[in-house]
mmCIF file of C-alpha atoms and ligand atoms in Angstrom:
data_model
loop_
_atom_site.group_PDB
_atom_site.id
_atom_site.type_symbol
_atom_site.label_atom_id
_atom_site.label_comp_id
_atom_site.label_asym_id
_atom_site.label_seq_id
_atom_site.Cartn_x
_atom_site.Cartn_y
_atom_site.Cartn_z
ATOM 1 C CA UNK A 1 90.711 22.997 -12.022
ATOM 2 C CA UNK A 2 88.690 20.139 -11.343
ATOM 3 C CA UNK A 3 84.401 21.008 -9.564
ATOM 4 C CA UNK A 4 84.829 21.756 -5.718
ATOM 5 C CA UNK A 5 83.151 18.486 -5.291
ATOM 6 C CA UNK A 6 83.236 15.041 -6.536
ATOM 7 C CA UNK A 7 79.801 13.741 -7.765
ATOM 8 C CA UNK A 8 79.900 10.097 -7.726
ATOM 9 C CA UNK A 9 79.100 9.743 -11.180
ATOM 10 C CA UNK A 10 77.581 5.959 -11.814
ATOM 11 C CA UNK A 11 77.133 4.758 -14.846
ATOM 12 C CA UNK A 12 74.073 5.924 -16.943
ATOM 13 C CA UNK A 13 70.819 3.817 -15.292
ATOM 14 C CA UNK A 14 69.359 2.337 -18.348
ATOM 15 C CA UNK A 15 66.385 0.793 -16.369
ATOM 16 C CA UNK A 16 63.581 2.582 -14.023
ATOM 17 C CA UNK A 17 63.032 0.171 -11.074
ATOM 18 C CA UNK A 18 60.092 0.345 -9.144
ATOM 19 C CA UNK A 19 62.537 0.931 -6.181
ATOM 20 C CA UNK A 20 63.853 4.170 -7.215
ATOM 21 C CA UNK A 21 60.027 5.302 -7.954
ATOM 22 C CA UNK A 22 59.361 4.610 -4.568
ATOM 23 C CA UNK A 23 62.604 5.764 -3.016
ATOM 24 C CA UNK A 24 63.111 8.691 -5.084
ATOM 25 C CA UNK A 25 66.277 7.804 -5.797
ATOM 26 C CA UNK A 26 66.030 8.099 -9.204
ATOM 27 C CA UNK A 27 66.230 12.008 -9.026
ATOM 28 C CA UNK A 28 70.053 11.770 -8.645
ATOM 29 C CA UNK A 29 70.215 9.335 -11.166
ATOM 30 C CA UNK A 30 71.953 10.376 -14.484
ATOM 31 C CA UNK A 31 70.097 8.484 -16.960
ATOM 32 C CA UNK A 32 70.837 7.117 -20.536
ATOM 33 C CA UNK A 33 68.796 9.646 -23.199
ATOM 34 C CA UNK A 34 66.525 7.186 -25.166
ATOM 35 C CA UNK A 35 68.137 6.319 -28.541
ATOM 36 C CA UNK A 36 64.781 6.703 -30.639
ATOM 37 C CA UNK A 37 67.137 5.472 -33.811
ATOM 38 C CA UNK A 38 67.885 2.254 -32.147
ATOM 39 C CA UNK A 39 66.181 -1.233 -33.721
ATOM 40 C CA UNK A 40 63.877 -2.786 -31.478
ATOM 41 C CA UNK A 41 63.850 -6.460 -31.345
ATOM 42 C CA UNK A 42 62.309 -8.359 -33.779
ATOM 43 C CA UNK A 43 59.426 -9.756 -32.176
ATOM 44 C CA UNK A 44 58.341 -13.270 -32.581
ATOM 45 C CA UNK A 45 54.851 -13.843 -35.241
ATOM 46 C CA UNK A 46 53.457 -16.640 -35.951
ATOM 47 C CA UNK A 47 54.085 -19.030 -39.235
ATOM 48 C CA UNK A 48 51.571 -20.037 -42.240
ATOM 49 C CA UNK A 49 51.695 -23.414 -43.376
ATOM 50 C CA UNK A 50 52.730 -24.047 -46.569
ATOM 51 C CA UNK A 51 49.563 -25.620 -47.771
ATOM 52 C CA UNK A 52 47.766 -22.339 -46.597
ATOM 53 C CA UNK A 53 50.454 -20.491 -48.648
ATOM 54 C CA UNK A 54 50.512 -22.416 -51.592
ATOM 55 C CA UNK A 55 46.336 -22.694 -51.167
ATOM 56 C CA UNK A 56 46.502 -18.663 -51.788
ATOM 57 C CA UNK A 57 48.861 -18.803 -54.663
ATOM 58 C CA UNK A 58 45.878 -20.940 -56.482
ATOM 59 C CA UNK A 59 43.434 -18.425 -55.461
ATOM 60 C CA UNK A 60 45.164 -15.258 -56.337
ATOM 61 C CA UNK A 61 46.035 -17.322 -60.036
ATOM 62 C CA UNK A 62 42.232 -18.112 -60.137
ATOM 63 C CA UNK A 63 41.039 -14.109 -59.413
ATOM 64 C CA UNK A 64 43.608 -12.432 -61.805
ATOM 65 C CA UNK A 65 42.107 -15.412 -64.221
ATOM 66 C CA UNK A 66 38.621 -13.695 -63.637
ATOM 67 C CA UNK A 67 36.994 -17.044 -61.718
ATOM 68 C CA UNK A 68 34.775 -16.783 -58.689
ATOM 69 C CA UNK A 69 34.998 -19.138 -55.820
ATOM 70 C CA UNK A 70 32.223 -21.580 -55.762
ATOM 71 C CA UNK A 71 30.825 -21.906 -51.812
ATOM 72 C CA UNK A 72 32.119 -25.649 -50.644
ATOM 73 C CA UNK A 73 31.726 -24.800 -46.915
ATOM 74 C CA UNK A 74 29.832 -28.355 -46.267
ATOM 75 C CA UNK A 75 32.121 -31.532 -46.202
ATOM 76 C CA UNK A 76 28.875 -33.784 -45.629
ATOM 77 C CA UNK A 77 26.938 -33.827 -49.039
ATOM 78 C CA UNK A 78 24.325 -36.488 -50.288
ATOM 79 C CA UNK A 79 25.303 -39.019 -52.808
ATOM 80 C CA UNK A 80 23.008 -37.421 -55.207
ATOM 81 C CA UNK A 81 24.881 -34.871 -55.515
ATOM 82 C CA UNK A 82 28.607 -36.316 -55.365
ATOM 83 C CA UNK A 83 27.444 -38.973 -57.837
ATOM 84 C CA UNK A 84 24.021 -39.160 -59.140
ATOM 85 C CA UNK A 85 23.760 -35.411 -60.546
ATOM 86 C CA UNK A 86 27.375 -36.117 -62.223
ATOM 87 C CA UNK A 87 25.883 -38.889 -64.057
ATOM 88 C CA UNK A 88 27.814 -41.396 -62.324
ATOM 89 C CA UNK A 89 26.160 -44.611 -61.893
ATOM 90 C CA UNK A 90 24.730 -46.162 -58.536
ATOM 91 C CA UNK A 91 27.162 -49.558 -58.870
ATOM 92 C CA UNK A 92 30.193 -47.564 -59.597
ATOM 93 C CA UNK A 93 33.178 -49.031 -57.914
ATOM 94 C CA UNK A 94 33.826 -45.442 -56.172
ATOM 95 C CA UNK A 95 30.345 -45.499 -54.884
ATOM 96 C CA UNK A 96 30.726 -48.243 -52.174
ATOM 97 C CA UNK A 97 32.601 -48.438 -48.638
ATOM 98 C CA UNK A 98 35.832 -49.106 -49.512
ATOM 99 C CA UNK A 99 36.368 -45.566 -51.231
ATOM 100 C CA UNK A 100 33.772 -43.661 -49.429
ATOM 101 C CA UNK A 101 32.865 -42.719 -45.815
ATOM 102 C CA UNK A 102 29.241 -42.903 -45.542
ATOM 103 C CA UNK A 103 27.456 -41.126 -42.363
ATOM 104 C CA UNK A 104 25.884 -43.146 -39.896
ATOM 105 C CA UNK A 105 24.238 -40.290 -38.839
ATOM 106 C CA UNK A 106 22.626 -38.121 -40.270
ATOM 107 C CA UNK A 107 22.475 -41.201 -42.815
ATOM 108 C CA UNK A 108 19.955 -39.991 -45.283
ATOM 109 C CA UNK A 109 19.633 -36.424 -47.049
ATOM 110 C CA UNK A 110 15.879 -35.091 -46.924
ATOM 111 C CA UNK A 111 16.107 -32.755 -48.753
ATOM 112 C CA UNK A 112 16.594 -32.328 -52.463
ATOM 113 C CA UNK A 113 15.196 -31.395 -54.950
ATOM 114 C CA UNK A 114 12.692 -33.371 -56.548
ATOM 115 C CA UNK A 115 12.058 -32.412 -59.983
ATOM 116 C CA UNK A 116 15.656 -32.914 -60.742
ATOM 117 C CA UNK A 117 15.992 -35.728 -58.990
ATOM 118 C CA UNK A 118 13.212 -36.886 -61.431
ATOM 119 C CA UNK A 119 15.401 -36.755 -64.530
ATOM 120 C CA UNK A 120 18.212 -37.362 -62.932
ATOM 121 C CA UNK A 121 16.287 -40.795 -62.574
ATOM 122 C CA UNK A 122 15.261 -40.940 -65.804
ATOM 123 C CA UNK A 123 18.435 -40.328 -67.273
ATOM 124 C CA UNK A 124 20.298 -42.842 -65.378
ATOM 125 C CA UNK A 125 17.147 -45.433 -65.934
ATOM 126 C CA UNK A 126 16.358 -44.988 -69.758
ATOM 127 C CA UNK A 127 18.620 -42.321 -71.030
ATOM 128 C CA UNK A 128 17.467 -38.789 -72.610
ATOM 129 C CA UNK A 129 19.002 -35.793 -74.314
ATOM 130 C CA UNK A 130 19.939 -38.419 -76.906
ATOM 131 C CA UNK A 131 21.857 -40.335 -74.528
ATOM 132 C CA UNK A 132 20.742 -44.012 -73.977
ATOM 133 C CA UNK A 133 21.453 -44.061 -70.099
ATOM 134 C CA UNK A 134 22.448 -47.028 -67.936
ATOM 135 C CA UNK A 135 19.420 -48.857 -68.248
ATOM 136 C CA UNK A 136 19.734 -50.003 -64.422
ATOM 137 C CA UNK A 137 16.895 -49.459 -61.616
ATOM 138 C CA UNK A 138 17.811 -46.064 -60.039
ATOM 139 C CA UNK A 139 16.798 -46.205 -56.445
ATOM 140 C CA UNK A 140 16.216 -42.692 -54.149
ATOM 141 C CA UNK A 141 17.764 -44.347 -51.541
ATOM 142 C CA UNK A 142 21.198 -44.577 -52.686
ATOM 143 C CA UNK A 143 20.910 -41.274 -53.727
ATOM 144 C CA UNK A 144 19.949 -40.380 -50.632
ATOM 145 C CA UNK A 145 23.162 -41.620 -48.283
ATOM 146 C CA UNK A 146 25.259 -39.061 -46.616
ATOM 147 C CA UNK A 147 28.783 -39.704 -47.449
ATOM 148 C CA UNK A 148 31.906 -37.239 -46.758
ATOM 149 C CA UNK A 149 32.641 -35.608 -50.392
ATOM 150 C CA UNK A 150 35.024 -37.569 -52.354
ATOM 151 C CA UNK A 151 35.652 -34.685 -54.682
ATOM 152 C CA UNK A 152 35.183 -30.865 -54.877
ATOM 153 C CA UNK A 153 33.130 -31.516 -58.356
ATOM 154 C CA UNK A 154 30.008 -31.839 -55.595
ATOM 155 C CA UNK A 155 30.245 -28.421 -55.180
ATOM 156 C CA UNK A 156 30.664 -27.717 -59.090
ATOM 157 C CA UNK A 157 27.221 -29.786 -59.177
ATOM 158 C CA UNK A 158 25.350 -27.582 -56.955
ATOM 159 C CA UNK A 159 26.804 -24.334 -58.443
ATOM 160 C CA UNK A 160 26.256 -25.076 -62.238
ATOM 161 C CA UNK A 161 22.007 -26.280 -61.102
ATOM 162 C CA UNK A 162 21.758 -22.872 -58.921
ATOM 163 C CA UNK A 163 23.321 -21.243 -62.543
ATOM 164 C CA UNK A 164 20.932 -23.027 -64.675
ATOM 165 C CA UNK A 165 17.854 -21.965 -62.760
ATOM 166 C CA UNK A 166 18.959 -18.040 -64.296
ATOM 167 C CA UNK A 167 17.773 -17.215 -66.844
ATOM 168 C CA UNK A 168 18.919 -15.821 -69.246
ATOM 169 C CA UNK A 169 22.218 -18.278 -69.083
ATOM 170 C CA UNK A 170 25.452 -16.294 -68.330
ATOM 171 C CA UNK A 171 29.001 -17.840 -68.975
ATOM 172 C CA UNK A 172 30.486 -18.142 -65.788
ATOM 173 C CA UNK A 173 34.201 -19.319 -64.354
ATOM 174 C CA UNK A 174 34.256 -21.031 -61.012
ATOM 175 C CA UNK A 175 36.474 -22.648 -58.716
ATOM 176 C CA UNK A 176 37.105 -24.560 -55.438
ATOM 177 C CA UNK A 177 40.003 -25.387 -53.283
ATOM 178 C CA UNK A 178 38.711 -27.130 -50.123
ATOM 179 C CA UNK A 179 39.159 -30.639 -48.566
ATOM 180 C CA UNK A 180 37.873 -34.039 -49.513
ATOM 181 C CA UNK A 181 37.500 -37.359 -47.962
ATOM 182 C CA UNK A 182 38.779 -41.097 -49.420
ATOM 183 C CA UNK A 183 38.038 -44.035 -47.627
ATOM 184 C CA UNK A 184 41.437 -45.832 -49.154
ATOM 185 C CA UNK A 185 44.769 -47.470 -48.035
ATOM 186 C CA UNK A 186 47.010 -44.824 -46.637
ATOM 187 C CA UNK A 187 50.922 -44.493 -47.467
ATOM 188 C CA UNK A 188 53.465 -42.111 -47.660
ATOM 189 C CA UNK A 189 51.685 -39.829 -49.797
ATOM 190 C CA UNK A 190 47.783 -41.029 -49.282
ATOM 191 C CA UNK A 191 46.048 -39.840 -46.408
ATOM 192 C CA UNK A 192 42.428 -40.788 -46.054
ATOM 193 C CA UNK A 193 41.630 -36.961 -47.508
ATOM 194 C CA UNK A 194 43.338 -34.490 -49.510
ATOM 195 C CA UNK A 195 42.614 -30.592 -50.715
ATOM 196 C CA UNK A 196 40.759 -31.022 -54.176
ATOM 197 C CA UNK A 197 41.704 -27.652 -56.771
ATOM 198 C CA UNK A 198 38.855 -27.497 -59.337
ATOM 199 C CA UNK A 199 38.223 -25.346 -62.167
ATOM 200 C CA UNK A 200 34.767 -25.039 -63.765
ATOM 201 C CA UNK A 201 34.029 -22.600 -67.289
ATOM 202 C CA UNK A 202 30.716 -23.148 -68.990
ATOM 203 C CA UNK A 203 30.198 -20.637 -72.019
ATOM 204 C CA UNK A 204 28.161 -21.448 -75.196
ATOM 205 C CA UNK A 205 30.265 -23.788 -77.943
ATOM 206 C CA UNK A 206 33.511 -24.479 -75.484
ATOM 207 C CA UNK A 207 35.754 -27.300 -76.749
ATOM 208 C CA UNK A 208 38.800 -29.168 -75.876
ATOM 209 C CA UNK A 209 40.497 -26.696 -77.126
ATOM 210 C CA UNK A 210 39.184 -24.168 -74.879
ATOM 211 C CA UNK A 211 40.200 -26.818 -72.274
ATOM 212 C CA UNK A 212 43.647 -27.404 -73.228
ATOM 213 C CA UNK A 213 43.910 -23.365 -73.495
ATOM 214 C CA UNK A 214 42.597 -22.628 -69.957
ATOM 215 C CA UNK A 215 44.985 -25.338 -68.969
ATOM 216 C CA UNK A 216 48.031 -24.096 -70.534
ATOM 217 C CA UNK A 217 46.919 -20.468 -69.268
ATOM 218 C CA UNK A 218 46.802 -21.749 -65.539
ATOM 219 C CA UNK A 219 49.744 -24.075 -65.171
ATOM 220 C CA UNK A 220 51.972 -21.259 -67.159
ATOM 221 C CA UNK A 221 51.032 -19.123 -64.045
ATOM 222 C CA UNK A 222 52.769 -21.860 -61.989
ATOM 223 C CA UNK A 223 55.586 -21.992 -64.026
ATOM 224 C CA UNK A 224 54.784 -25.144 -65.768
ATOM 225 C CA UNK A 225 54.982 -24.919 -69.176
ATOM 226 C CA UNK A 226 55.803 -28.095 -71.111
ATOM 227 C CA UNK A 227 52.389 -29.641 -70.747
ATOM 228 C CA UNK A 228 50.916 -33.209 -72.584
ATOM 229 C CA UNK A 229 47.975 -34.320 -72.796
ATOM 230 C CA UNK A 230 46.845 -37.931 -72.258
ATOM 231 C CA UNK A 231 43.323 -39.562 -73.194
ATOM 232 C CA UNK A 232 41.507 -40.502 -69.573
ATOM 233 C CA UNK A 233 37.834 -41.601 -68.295
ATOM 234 C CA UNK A 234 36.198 -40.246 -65.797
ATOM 235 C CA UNK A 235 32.164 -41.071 -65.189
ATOM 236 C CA UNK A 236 31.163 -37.296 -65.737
ATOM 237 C CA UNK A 237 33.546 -35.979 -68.505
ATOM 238 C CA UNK A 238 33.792 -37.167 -72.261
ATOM 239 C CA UNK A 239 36.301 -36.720 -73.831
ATOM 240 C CA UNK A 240 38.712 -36.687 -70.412
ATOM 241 C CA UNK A 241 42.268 -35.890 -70.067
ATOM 242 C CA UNK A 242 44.992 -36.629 -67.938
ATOM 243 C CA UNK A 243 47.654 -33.991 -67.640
ATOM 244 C CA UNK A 244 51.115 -34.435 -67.838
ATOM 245 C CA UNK A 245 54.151 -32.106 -67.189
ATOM 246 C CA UNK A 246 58.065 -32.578 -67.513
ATOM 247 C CA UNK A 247 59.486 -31.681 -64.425
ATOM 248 C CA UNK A 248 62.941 -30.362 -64.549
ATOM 249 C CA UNK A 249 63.938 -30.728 -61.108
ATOM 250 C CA UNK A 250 62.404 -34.545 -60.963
ATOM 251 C CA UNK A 251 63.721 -34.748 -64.851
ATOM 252 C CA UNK A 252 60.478 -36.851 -65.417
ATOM 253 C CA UNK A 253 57.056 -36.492 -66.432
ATOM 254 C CA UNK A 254 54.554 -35.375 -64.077
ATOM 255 C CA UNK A 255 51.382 -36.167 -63.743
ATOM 256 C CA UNK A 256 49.577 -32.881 -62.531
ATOM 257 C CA UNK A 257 46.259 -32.909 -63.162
ATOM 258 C CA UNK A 258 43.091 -34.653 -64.880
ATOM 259 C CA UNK A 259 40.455 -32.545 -66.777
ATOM 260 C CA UNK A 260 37.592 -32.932 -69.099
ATOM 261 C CA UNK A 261 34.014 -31.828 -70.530
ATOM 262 C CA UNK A 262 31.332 -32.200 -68.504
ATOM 263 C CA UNK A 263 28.620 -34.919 -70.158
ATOM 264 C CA UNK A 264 25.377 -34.034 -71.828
ATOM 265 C CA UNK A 265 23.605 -36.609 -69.337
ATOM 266 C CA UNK A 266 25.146 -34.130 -66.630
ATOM 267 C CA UNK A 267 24.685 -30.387 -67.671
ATOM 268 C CA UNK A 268 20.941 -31.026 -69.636
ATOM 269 C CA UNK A 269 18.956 -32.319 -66.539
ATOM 270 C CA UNK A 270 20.489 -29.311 -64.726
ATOM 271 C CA UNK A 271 18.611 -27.366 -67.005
ATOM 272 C CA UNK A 272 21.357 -26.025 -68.994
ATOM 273 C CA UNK A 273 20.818 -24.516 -72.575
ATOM 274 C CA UNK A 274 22.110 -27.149 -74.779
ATOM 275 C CA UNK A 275 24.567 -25.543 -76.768
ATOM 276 C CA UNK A 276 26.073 -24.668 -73.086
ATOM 277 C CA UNK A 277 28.996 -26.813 -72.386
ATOM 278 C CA UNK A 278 31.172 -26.910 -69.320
ATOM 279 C CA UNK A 279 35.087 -28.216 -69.241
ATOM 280 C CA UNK A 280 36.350 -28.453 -65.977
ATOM 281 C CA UNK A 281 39.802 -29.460 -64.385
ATOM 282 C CA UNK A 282 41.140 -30.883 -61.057
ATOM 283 C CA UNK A 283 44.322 -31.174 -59.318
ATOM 284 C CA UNK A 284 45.517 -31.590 -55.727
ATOM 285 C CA UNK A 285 46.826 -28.966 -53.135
ATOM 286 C CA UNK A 286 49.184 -31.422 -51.544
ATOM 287 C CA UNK A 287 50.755 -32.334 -54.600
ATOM 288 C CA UNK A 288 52.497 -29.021 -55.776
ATOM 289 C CA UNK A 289 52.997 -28.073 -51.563
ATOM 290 C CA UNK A 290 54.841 -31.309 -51.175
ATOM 291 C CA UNK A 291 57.324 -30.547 -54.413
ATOM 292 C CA UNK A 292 57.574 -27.051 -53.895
ATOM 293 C CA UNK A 293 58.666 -27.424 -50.075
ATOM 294 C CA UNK A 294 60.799 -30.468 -50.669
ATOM 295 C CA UNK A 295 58.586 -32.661 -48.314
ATOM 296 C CA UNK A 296 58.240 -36.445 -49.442
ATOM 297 C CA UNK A 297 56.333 -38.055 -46.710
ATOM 298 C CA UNK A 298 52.729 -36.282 -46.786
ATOM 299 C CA UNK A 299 52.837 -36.805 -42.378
ATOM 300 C CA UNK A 300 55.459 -34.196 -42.724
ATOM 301 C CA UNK A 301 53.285 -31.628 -44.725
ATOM 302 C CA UNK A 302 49.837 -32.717 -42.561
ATOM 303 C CA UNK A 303 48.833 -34.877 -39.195
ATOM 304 C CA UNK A 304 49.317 -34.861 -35.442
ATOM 305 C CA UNK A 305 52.967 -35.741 -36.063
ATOM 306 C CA UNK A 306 54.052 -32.521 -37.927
ATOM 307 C CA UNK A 307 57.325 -30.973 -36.576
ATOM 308 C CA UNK A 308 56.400 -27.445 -35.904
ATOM 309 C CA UNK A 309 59.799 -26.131 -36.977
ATOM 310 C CA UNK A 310 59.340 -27.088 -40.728
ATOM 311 C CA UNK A 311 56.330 -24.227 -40.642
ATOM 312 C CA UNK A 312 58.601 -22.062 -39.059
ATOM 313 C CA UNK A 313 61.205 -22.418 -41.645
ATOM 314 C CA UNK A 314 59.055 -22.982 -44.307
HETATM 315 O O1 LIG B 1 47.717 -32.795 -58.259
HETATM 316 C C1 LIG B 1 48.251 -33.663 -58.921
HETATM 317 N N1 LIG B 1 49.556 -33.580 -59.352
HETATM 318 C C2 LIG B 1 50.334 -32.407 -59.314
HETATM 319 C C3 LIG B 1 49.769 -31.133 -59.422
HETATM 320 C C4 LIG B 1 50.594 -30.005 -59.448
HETATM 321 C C5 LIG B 1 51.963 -30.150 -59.368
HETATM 322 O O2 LIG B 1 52.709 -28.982 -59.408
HETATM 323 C C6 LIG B 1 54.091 -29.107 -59.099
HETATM 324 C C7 LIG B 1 54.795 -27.833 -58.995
HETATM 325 C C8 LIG B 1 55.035 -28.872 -60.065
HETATM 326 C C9 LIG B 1 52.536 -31.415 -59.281
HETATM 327 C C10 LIG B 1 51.715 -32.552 -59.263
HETATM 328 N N2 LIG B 1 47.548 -34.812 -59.297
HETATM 329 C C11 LIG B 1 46.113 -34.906 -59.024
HETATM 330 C C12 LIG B 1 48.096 -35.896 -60.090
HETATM 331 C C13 LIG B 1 48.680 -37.027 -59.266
HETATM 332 O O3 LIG B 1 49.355 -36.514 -58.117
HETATM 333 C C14 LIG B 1 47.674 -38.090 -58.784
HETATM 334 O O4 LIG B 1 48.420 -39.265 -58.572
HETATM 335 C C15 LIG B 1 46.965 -37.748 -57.502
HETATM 336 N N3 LIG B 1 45.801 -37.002 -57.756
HETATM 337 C C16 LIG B 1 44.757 -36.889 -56.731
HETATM 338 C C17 LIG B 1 43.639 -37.869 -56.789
HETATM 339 O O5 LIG B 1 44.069 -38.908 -55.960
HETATM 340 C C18 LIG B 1 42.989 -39.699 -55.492
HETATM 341 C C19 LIG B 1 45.901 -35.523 -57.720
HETATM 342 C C20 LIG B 1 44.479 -35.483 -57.125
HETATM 343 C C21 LIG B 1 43.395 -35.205 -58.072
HETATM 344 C C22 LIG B 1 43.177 -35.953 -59.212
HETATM 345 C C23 LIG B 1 42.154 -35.602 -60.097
HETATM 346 C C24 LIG B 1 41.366 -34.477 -59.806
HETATM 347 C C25 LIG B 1 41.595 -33.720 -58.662
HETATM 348 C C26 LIG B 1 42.610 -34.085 -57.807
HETATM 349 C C27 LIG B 1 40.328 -34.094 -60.713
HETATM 350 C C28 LIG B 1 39.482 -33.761 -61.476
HETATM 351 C C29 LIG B 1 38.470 -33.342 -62.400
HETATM 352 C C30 LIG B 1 38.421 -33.926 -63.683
HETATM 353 C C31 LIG B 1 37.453 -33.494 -64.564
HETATM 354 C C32 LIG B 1 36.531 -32.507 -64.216
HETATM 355 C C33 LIG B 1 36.597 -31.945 -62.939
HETATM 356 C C34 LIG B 1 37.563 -32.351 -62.035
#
């Protein structure tokens, strides 16, 4: 009946303390058996952002669409090539200070590459490739100012010459999701730059309808569907088009993109074969992040004054 002795039985020890180590005390110690089944605690990670989320839903739409991400790794790029290569005059209103930044320092680009920049003159100056030009006096200089990129269609530039010096031509489908810079009056959903979304497909014989297809195509992957399209200008595009979408949560039409075919007086000094043509579309990153998330002032999506907990529940 009963042991001969009385153990003083403590409660299981659920910790090892240094102190019984040392002591030894732990040898009379009855000790809880490890519950291997048990759930540990869930340990804290860290949060994306919800641009950086919604940046790699574009991307992953863009792969499975077959398109191949154009390098846009420099935010400083000449004028030549954010304007003058895309046809787009040297007294255009988006050319000056009040849109652009222009570097101080480095101020001027060295080096480019000459023989285009020669028709690149020439086409601005007295026209070619059956276009009649701007009949202005192109200078190098302005070409040559440093400016932070206004749009991601610099980097569209740069890839479409590097394709043209291949030869034979090969269709190719590019794009770029990266930041850009505007030198314009901030508000609640301007902020002096923005992530640009550009999509670039030069083939022989492509048409608007090939644009309005690839549109329809990549917006359907986003779950917009009822698209329209509305006649726009743009310097380096003819015809242009703005896009529109009806948004059923916003139950109005949505602007959510522009698009268009790159101009003759663009793709031919490139090089380009001339029955090559390029369409191309743009839209924003902050856009879609700031509808999808529910986020109507743009310093709550990006800025110094971001409340950390909307990336933790976002
Ligand atoms: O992103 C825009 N709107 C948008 C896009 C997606 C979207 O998805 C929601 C889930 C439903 C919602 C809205 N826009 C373009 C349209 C407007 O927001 C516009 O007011 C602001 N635009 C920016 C320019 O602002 C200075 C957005 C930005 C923009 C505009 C044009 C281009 C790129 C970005 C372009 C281009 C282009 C054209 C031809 C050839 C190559 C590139």
């Amino acid at each position: 009946m009963g042991s001969s002795h009385h153990h003083h039985h403590h409660k299981q020890e659920t910790e090892l303390s240094p102190e019984m180590i040392s002591s030894g005390s732990w040898r009379d110690r009855p000790f809880k058996p490890y519950n291997f089944l048990a759930h540990g605690v869930l340990p804290d990670s860290g949060h994306l952002h919800p641009l950086l989320k919604v940046r790699s839903q574009f991307r992953q739409i863009f792969l499975e669409m077959g398109f191949t991400e154009m390098p846009t790794d420099n935010f400083i790029e000449s004028s030549f090539w954010n304007f003058d290569a895309l046809f787009q005059p040297q007294q255009h209103p988006a050319r000056d200070q009040h849109d652009t930044f222009f570097l101080r320092d480095p101020a001027e680009a060295l080096q480019l590459p000459m023989d285009y920049v020669q028709r690149v003159k020439r086409t601005h100056s007295q026209g070619g490739y059956g276009s009649q030009g701007y009949k202005y006096n192109w200078k190098l200089d302005e070409a040559r100012k440093n400016l932070l990129r206004t749009h991601t269609t610099s980097a569209s530039a740069r890839a479409l010459y590097r394709l043209a010096q291949k030869k034979p031509f090969t269709p190719v489908k590019y794009f770029s999701i990266d930041r850009v810079f505007r030198n314009e009056t901030l508000d609640a959903t301007h902020l002096a730059e923005f992530h640009q979304i550009e999509g670039v497909v030069a083939d022989h014989g492509l048409t608007l309808g090939h644009l309005m297809g690839v549109l329809r195509e990549f917006f359907t992957k986003l779950g917009i569907t009822q698209l329209r399209f509305k006649p726009a200008y743009n310097p380096y595009t003819e015809p242009s088009m703005e896009v529109f979408s009806y948004h059923q949560g916003l139950k109005k039409w949505v602007e959510v993109g522009n698009s268009g075919v790159f101009r003759p007086e663009m793709l031919l000094p490139m090089g380009l074969p001339e029955n090559v043509s390029v369409i191309a579309w743009g839209l924003s990153l902050e856009r879609p992040t700031m509808i999808k998330y529910g986020i109507n002032n743009i310093r709550e999506l990006v800025g110094h004054k971001v409340n950390l907990q909307m990336v933790y529940d976002s």
